[in-house]
Amino acid sequence: MDLSIDLHCHSNLSDGTLPPREVVARARQNGVDVLALTDHDSVDGIAEAQAAALLEGVVLIPGVEVSVTWMAQTIHVVGLRVDPHNVALRVGLAALQALRVERARAIGKKLEKAGVPGAYEATVAAAGIEAVTRTHFARYLLEHGYAKDLEGAFKRWLGKNGKAYVRGDWASLGDAVAMIRGAGGQAVVAHPARYKLSSRRLMDMLKEFKAAGGVAIEVACGSHSEDDRQRFAVIALQLQLLSSAGSDFHSPANTRVDLGRSLRLPPKCVPIWDSWGLESTALAPIAELELVPPAYVRGAL
């Protein structure tokens, strides 16, 4: 059976624009058979996504994208097949969410001083979550005429040299991998071509990631060119890491990065899902999750 597999996407419970159930429906519409919902530092959308996946006939892989600071660089580590009810995972993610709220408020203050009043309050209201990301702010700046496009919003306002830039101090690489492994998951370095690291620093990071217990890198993803795919396929083989594939879908407005699109792995890659038994289980869900986390999990937060 030739399955369409997408192991990286976002809902409106982080910086995506669609509710989890609509992400799953769009994935099914695009022919995706196996989907991982990997919201930033949150597993809150997994229950809704799982319920939708049962109706749509999609295998839902519980996932998360953990924010990491490594050598003053933000790195993203995707966790796949995590237990979203794991207390240590949820407590760790809650700490990262608290940091997101602090950073968002700091960004709002900088925008206020730079002549963009009320951005934090309006952005939170529009997003429906308190831990808004820079992407949420970028959308606000675009909609209100402070930028011509999202790239411009980051360049002028939110990027490293922008007027409202605030650095995020996230989890360490080792802690992020331990958090994922402790919840029964597998850790994957997301979109490695996006990091502004020299070849040597990139290899250092990947070796540290593997030494911590990480198992895979995203070889095919929405932001990778064909050259990127070939490069990271070679690196995965060199470091004996598995290969993953994910669109990093956020919004239907960005048709260049859509669910299930252009995610074929180059030959010789060892897919992370080879050991999951997808062929033998066909499209049966991996696990049926409760729609509401148990009380002891909610209490831990």
mmCIF file of C-alpha atoms in Angstrom:
data_model
loop_
_atom_site.group_PDB
_atom_site.id
_atom_site.type_symbol
_atom_site.label_atom_id
_atom_site.label_comp_id
_atom_site.label_asym_id
_atom_site.label_seq_id
_atom_site.Cartn_x
_atom_site.Cartn_y
_atom_site.Cartn_z
ATOM 1 C CA MET A 1 0.000 0.000 0.000
ATOM 2 C CA ASP A 2 1.429 3.388 -1.066
ATOM 3 C CA LEU A 3 0.444 5.776 1.715
ATOM 4 C CA SER A 4 0.493 9.579 1.597
ATOM 5 C CA ILE A 5 2.175 10.675 4.836
ATOM 6 C CA ASP A 6 2.494 14.209 6.272
ATOM 7 C CA LEU A 7 4.144 14.443 9.684
ATOM 8 C CA HIS A 8 4.289 18.196 10.331
ATOM 9 C CA CYS A 9 1.402 20.668 10.357
ATOM 10 C CA HIS A 10 -0.264 23.291 12.533
ATOM 11 C CA SER A 11 -3.742 24.296 13.677
ATOM 12 C CA ASN A 12 -5.125 27.511 15.131
ATOM 13 C CA LEU A 13 -4.123 26.276 18.580
ATOM 14 C CA SER A 14 -0.637 27.470 17.657
ATOM 15 C CA ASP A 15 0.107 29.611 14.595
ATOM 16 C CA GLY A 16 -2.042 27.860 12.001
ATOM 17 C CA THR A 17 -5.340 29.303 10.830
ATOM 18 C CA LEU A 18 -7.634 26.242 10.745
ATOM 19 C CA PRO A 19 -9.134 24.389 13.729
ATOM 20 C CA PRO A 20 -7.694 20.872 14.189
ATOM 21 C CA ARG A 21 -10.777 19.190 12.710
ATOM 22 C CA GLU A 22 -10.496 21.324 9.549
ATOM 23 C CA VAL A 23 -6.796 20.550 9.220
ATOM 24 C CA VAL A 24 -7.670 16.855 9.216
ATOM 25 C CA ALA A 25 -10.497 17.375 6.704
ATOM 26 C CA ARG A 26 -8.174 19.292 4.371
ATOM 27 C CA ALA A 27 -5.556 16.571 4.701
ATOM 28 C CA ARG A 28 -8.109 13.940 3.699
ATOM 29 C CA GLN A 29 -9.243 16.130 0.792
ATOM 30 C CA ASN A 30 -5.609 16.287 -0.363
ATOM 31 C CA GLY A 31 -5.303 12.516 -0.203
ATOM 32 C CA VAL A 32 -3.278 12.294 3.012
ATOM 33 C CA ASP A 33 -3.587 8.920 4.741
ATOM 34 C CA VAL A 34 -1.337 9.504 7.765
ATOM 35 C CA LEU A 35 -1.152 12.910 9.433
ATOM 36 C CA ALA A 36 0.699 14.275 12.457
ATOM 37 C CA LEU A 37 -0.622 17.411 14.122
ATOM 38 C CA THR A 38 2.457 19.171 15.527
ATOM 39 C CA ASP A 39 1.439 22.479 17.068
ATOM 40 C CA HIS A 40 4.113 24.678 18.610
ATOM 41 C CA ASP A 41 4.665 23.685 22.245
ATOM 42 C CA SER A 42 1.094 22.381 22.517
ATOM 43 C CA VAL A 43 -0.813 19.108 22.337
ATOM 44 C CA ASP A 44 -4.169 20.764 23.011
ATOM 45 C CA GLY A 45 -5.525 20.107 19.515
ATOM 46 C CA ILE A 46 -4.785 16.399 19.345
ATOM 47 C CA ALA A 47 -8.052 15.171 20.855
ATOM 48 C CA GLU A 48 -10.142 17.178 18.386
ATOM 49 C CA ALA A 49 -7.910 16.090 15.509
ATOM 50 C CA GLN A 50 -8.179 12.443 16.567
ATOM 51 C CA ALA A 51 -11.965 12.625 16.670
ATOM 52 C CA ALA A 52 -11.990 14.115 13.168
ATOM 53 C CA ALA A 53 -9.479 11.546 11.932
ATOM 54 C CA LEU A 54 -11.745 8.696 13.046
ATOM 55 C CA LEU A 55 -14.536 10.159 10.916
ATOM 56 C CA GLU A 56 -12.314 10.975 7.930
ATOM 57 C CA GLY A 57 -10.459 7.649 7.808
ATOM 58 C CA VAL A 58 -7.064 9.230 8.507
ATOM 59 C CA VAL A 59 -4.401 7.792 10.818
ATOM 60 C CA LEU A 60 -3.658 10.594 13.295
ATOM 61 C CA ILE A 61 -0.158 10.636 14.746
ATOM 62 C CA PRO A 62 -0.100 12.603 18.026
ATOM 63 C CA GLY A 63 2.681 15.144 17.719
ATOM 64 C CA VAL A 64 4.164 18.415 18.910
ATOM 65 C CA GLU A 65 6.834 20.884 17.768
ATOM 66 C CA VAL A 66 9.067 21.878 20.673
ATOM 67 C CA SER A 67 10.935 25.198 20.640
ATOM 68 C CA VAL A 68 14.651 24.909 21.380
ATOM 69 C CA THR A 69 17.471 27.388 21.864
ATOM 70 C CA TRP A 70 20.825 26.046 20.678
ATOM 71 C CA MET A 71 23.896 28.304 20.448
ATOM 72 C CA ALA A 72 21.598 31.385 20.482
ATOM 73 C CA GLN A 73 19.679 29.918 17.513
ATOM 74 C CA THR A 74 16.044 28.815 17.608
ATOM 75 C CA ILE A 75 15.694 25.186 16.525
ATOM 76 C CA HIS A 76 12.444 23.247 16.250
ATOM 77 C CA VAL A 77 12.208 19.602 17.270
ATOM 78 C CA VAL A 78 9.121 17.659 16.257
ATOM 79 C CA GLY A 79 7.906 14.887 18.555
ATOM 80 C CA LEU A 80 5.971 12.087 16.863
ATOM 81 C CA ARG A 81 3.777 9.424 18.504
ATOM 82 C CA VAL A 82 3.882 11.227 21.835
ATOM 83 C CA ASP A 83 1.381 10.501 24.582
ATOM 84 C CA PRO A 84 -0.511 13.801 24.877
ATOM 85 C CA HIS A 85 -1.645 12.841 28.381
ATOM 86 C CA ASN A 86 1.912 12.464 29.670
ATOM 87 C CA VAL A 87 2.162 14.742 32.702
ATOM 88 C CA ALA A 88 5.851 15.618 32.336
ATOM 89 C CA LEU A 89 5.324 16.529 28.680
ATOM 90 C CA ARG A 90 2.352 18.754 29.446
ATOM 91 C CA VAL A 91 4.145 20.478 32.321
ATOM 92 C CA GLY A 92 7.186 21.096 30.115
ATOM 93 C CA LEU A 93 5.013 22.481 27.320
ATOM 94 C CA ALA A 94 3.125 24.673 29.785
ATOM 95 C CA ALA A 95 6.453 26.239 30.801
ATOM 96 C CA LEU A 96 7.250 26.992 27.160
ATOM 97 C CA GLN A 97 3.769 28.447 26.677
ATOM 98 C CA ALA A 98 4.386 30.759 29.645
ATOM 99 C CA LEU A 99 7.600 31.931 27.975
ATOM 100 C CA ARG A 100 5.631 32.562 24.786
ATOM 101 C CA VAL A 101 3.188 34.763 26.670
ATOM 102 C CA GLU A 102 6.053 36.765 28.197
ATOM 103 C CA ARG A 103 7.683 37.247 24.811
ATOM 104 C CA ALA A 104 4.391 38.215 23.169
ATOM 105 C CA ARG A 105 3.802 40.914 25.777
ATOM 106 C CA ALA A 106 7.341 42.203 25.274
ATOM 107 C CA ILE A 107 6.799 42.311 21.499
ATOM 108 C CA GLY A 108 3.552 44.201 22.061
ATOM 109 C CA LYS A 109 5.362 46.813 24.181
ATOM 110 C CA LYS A 110 8.056 47.285 21.548
ATOM 111 C CA LEU A 111 5.449 47.661 18.827
ATOM 112 C CA GLU A 112 3.625 50.224 20.983
ATOM 113 C CA LYS A 113 6.807 52.272 21.358
ATOM 114 C CA ALA A 114 7.440 52.013 17.615
ATOM 115 C CA GLY A 115 4.022 53.437 16.745
ATOM 116 C CA VAL A 116 1.835 50.319 16.526
ATOM 117 C CA PRO A 117 -0.633 50.662 19.418
ATOM 118 C CA GLY A 118 -2.784 47.831 20.784
ATOM 119 C CA ALA A 119 -1.081 45.112 18.750
ATOM 120 C CA TYR A 120 -0.764 42.591 21.583
ATOM 121 C CA GLU A 121 -4.388 42.822 22.716
ATOM 122 C CA ALA A 122 -5.726 42.726 19.154
ATOM 123 C CA THR A 123 -3.483 39.837 18.162
ATOM 124 C CA VAL A 124 -4.501 37.764 21.186
ATOM 125 C CA ALA A 125 -8.185 38.488 20.531
ATOM 126 C CA ALA A 126 -7.883 37.479 16.868
ATOM 127 C CA ALA A 127 -5.909 34.316 17.623
ATOM 128 C CA GLY A 128 -8.089 33.161 20.507
ATOM 129 C CA ILE A 129 -4.995 32.037 22.434
ATOM 130 C CA GLU A 130 -2.770 33.987 24.798
ATOM 131 C CA ALA A 131 0.562 32.474 23.756
ATOM 132 C CA VAL A 132 0.637 34.146 20.345
ATOM 133 C CA THR A 133 3.650 33.763 18.070
ATOM 134 C CA ARG A 134 5.518 36.175 15.830
ATOM 135 C CA THR A 135 3.479 34.816 12.923
ATOM 136 C CA HIS A 136 0.301 36.021 14.643
ATOM 137 C CA PHE A 137 1.836 39.487 15.019
ATOM 138 C CA ALA A 138 2.974 39.414 11.393
ATOM 139 C CA ARG A 139 -0.594 38.750 10.263
ATOM 140 C CA TYR A 140 -1.807 41.697 12.362
ATOM 141 C CA LEU A 141 0.844 44.000 10.885
ATOM 142 C CA LEU A 142 -0.086 42.883 7.368
ATOM 143 C CA GLU A 143 -3.826 43.303 7.889
ATOM 144 C CA HIS A 144 -3.385 46.800 9.334
ATOM 145 C CA GLY A 145 -1.054 48.138 6.670
ATOM 146 C CA TYR A 146 2.225 48.073 8.585
ATOM 147 C CA ALA A 147 3.710 45.558 6.153
ATOM 148 C CA LYS A 148 3.107 44.516 2.563
ATOM 149 C CA ASP A 149 3.575 40.819 3.203
ATOM 150 C CA LEU A 150 4.556 38.416 5.979
ATOM 151 C CA GLU A 151 8.198 38.470 4.917
ATOM 152 C CA GLY A 152 8.210 42.248 5.162
ATOM 153 C CA ALA A 153 6.608 42.112 8.601
ATOM 154 C CA PHE A 154 9.449 39.961 9.859
ATOM 155 C CA LYS A 155 12.135 42.011 8.135
ATOM 156 C CA ARG A 156 10.968 45.402 9.433
ATOM 157 C CA TRP A 157 9.363 44.476 12.735
ATOM 158 C CA LEU A 158 9.754 40.947 14.080
ATOM 159 C CA GLY A 159 12.971 39.441 12.724
ATOM 160 C CA LYS A 160 16.359 39.610 14.407
ATOM 161 C CA ASN A 161 17.036 43.169 13.241
ATOM 162 C CA GLY A 162 13.410 44.308 13.452
ATOM 163 C CA LYS A 163 12.030 47.111 15.604
ATOM 164 C CA ALA A 164 10.055 44.739 17.823
ATOM 165 C CA TYR A 165 12.358 41.740 17.928
ATOM 166 C CA VAL A 166 12.429 39.834 21.214
ATOM 167 C CA ARG A 167 14.612 36.762 21.499
ATOM 168 C CA GLY A 168 12.999 33.570 22.722
ATOM 169 C CA ASP A 169 14.838 31.551 25.358
ATOM 170 C CA TRP A 170 13.413 28.084 24.903
ATOM 171 C CA ALA A 171 14.206 24.539 26.011
ATOM 172 C CA SER A 172 17.687 23.096 25.627
ATOM 173 C CA LEU A 173 18.145 20.545 22.864
ATOM 174 C CA GLY A 174 18.689 17.755 25.386
ATOM 175 C CA ASP A 175 15.656 18.723 27.450
ATOM 176 C CA ALA A 176 13.411 18.859 24.381
ATOM 177 C CA VAL A 177 14.468 15.405 23.229
ATOM 178 C CA ALA A 178 14.076 14.029 26.773
ATOM 179 C CA MET A 179 10.589 15.545 26.998
ATOM 180 C CA ILE A 180 9.548 13.822 23.777
ATOM 181 C CA ARG A 181 11.158 10.495 24.635
ATOM 182 C CA GLY A 182 9.667 10.571 28.120
ATOM 183 C CA ALA A 183 6.236 10.794 26.508
ATOM 184 C CA GLY A 184 6.978 7.714 24.405
ATOM 185 C CA GLY A 185 7.704 9.700 21.241
ATOM 186 C CA GLN A 186 10.402 9.975 18.608
ATOM 187 C CA ALA A 187 12.314 13.255 18.167
ATOM 188 C CA VAL A 188 12.864 14.767 14.711
ATOM 189 C CA VAL A 189 14.802 17.908 13.751
ATOM 190 C CA ALA A 190 12.336 20.033 11.774
ATOM 191 C CA HIS A 191 13.186 21.789 8.460
ATOM 192 C CA PRO A 192 16.978 21.726 8.955
ATOM 193 C CA ALA A 193 17.687 23.791 5.824
ATOM 194 C CA ARG A 194 16.053 26.827 7.411
ATOM 195 C CA TYR A 195 18.618 27.292 10.165
ATOM 196 C CA LYS A 196 21.335 29.877 9.618
ATOM 197 C CA LEU A 197 24.127 27.573 10.662
ATOM 198 C CA SER A 198 27.402 26.816 8.956
ATOM 199 C CA SER A 199 27.823 23.265 7.703
ATOM 200 C CA ARG A 200 30.071 22.521 10.663
ATOM 201 C CA ARG A 201 27.665 23.990 13.243
ATOM 202 C CA LEU A 202 24.751 22.157 11.636
ATOM 203 C CA MET A 203 26.573 18.839 11.925
ATOM 204 C CA ASP A 204 27.507 19.654 15.530
ATOM 205 C CA MET A 205 23.844 20.294 16.322
ATOM 206 C CA LEU A 206 22.680 17.101 14.635
ATOM 207 C CA LYS A 207 25.327 15.019 16.417
ATOM 208 C CA GLU A 208 24.298 16.516 19.769
ATOM 209 C CA PHE A 209 20.667 15.822 18.887
ATOM 210 C CA LYS A 210 21.452 12.178 18.115
ATOM 211 C CA ALA A 211 23.549 11.787 21.267
ATOM 212 C CA ALA A 212 20.562 13.053 23.290
ATOM 213 C CA GLY A 213 18.344 10.349 21.794
ATOM 214 C CA GLY A 214 16.975 12.057 18.675
ATOM 215 C CA VAL A 215 16.253 9.662 15.819
ATOM 216 C CA ALA A 216 15.382 11.550 12.618
ATOM 217 C CA ILE A 217 15.552 14.688 10.501
ATOM 218 C CA GLU A 218 12.968 16.153 8.159
ATOM 219 C CA VAL A 219 14.381 15.453 4.735
ATOM 220 C CA ALA A 220 11.275 16.417 2.773
ATOM 221 C CA CYS A 221 9.279 19.443 3.893
ATOM 222 C CA GLY A 222 7.443 22.435 2.501
ATOM 223 C CA SER A 223 10.407 24.802 2.744
ATOM 224 C CA HIS A 224 13.010 22.387 1.313
ATOM 225 C CA SER A 225 14.121 22.570 -2.307
ATOM 226 C CA GLU A 226 15.026 19.426 -4.218
ATOM 227 C CA ASP A 227 18.685 20.201 -3.530
ATOM 228 C CA ASP A 228 17.881 20.464 0.196
ATOM 229 C CA ARG A 229 16.200 17.074 0.103
ATOM 230 C CA GLN A 230 19.148 15.430 -1.566
ATOM 231 C CA ARG A 231 21.584 17.086 0.845
ATOM 232 C CA PHE A 232 19.748 16.009 3.970
ATOM 233 C CA ALA A 233 19.121 12.534 2.640
ATOM 234 C CA VAL A 234 22.907 12.150 2.468
ATOM 235 C CA ILE A 235 23.351 13.643 5.955
ATOM 236 C CA ALA A 236 20.703 11.317 7.394
ATOM 237 C CA LEU A 237 22.555 8.335 5.978
ATOM 238 C CA GLN A 238 25.917 9.640 7.201
ATOM 239 C CA LEU A 239 24.651 10.101 10.761
ATOM 240 C CA GLN A 240 22.460 6.985 10.675
ATOM 241 C CA LEU A 241 19.331 9.003 11.307
ATOM 242 C CA LEU A 242 15.866 8.163 10.046
ATOM 243 C CA SER A 243 14.125 10.445 7.549
ATOM 244 C CA SER A 244 10.806 12.228 8.038
ATOM 245 C CA ALA A 245 8.502 14.195 5.754
ATOM 246 C CA GLY A 246 6.102 17.013 6.638
ATOM 247 C CA SER A 247 4.594 19.970 4.854
ATOM 248 C CA ASP A 248 4.753 22.375 7.815
ATOM 249 C CA PHE A 249 1.302 23.505 6.692
ATOM 250 C CA HIS A 250 -0.105 26.574 8.450
ATOM 251 C CA SER A 251 -2.785 28.095 6.242
ATOM 252 C CA PRO A 252 -4.719 27.516 3.003
ATOM 253 C CA ALA A 253 -3.646 31.041 2.039
ATOM 254 C CA ASN A 254 -0.149 29.679 1.425
ATOM 255 C CA THR A 255 -0.839 27.322 -1.450
ATOM 256 C CA ARG A 256 2.906 26.714 -1.934
ATOM 257 C CA VAL A 257 2.979 24.729 1.306
ATOM 258 C CA ASP A 258 -0.106 22.542 1.447
ATOM 259 C CA LEU A 259 -0.867 19.313 3.240
ATOM 260 C CA GLY A 260 0.596 16.242 1.595
ATOM 261 C CA ARG A 261 2.333 18.086 -1.235
ATOM 262 C CA SER A 262 5.805 17.157 -2.573
ATOM 263 C CA LEU A 263 6.805 14.953 0.365
ATOM 264 C CA ARG A 264 8.492 12.053 -1.421
ATOM 265 C CA LEU A 265 11.740 10.993 0.229
ATOM 266 C CA PRO A 266 14.808 10.427 -1.961
ATOM 267 C CA PRO A 267 15.914 6.805 -2.527
ATOM 268 C CA LYS A 268 17.947 5.105 0.212
ATOM 269 C CA CYS A 269 16.279 7.155 2.968
ATOM 270 C CA VAL A 270 14.964 5.073 5.849
ATOM 271 C CA PRO A 271 11.518 6.516 6.674
ATOM 272 C CA ILE A 272 10.740 7.010 10.341
ATOM 273 C CA TRP A 273 7.364 5.337 9.825
ATOM 274 C CA ASP A 274 8.827 2.038 8.556
ATOM 275 C CA SER A 275 8.654 0.578 12.062
ATOM 276 C CA TRP A 276 5.143 1.817 12.835
ATOM 277 C CA GLY A 277 3.245 -1.069 11.284
ATOM 278 C CA LEU A 278 1.102 1.154 9.076
ATOM 279 C CA GLU A 279 0.831 -1.458 6.330
ATOM 280 C CA SER A 280 -0.451 -4.119 8.698
ATOM 281 C CA THR A 281 -2.929 -1.820 10.425
ATOM 282 C CA ALA A 282 -4.139 -0.221 7.178
ATOM 283 C CA LEU A 283 -5.883 2.980 8.215
ATOM 284 C CA ALA A 284 -6.863 1.983 11.726
ATOM 285 C CA PRO A 285 -6.151 4.754 14.251
ATOM 286 C CA ILE A 286 -3.024 4.251 16.352
ATOM 287 C CA ALA A 287 -4.850 5.231 19.529
ATOM 288 C CA GLU A 288 -8.234 6.564 20.491
ATOM 289 C CA LEU A 289 -7.749 9.592 22.727
ATOM 290 C CA GLU A 290 -10.208 11.009 25.198
ATOM 291 C CA LEU A 291 -11.720 14.304 24.063
ATOM 292 C CA VAL A 292 -10.840 15.898 27.410
ATOM 293 C CA PRO A 293 -7.507 15.256 29.165
ATOM 294 C CA PRO A 294 -7.863 13.454 32.501
ATOM 295 C CA ALA A 295 -8.336 15.634 35.570
ATOM 296 C CA TYR A 296 -4.881 14.842 36.942
ATOM 297 C CA VAL A 297 -3.326 16.283 33.766
ATOM 298 C CA ARG A 298 -5.404 19.458 33.899
ATOM 299 C CA GLY A 299 -4.498 19.868 37.544
ATOM 300 C CA ALA A 300 -0.781 19.593 36.777
ATOM 301 C CA LEU A 301 -0.984 22.651 34.584
#
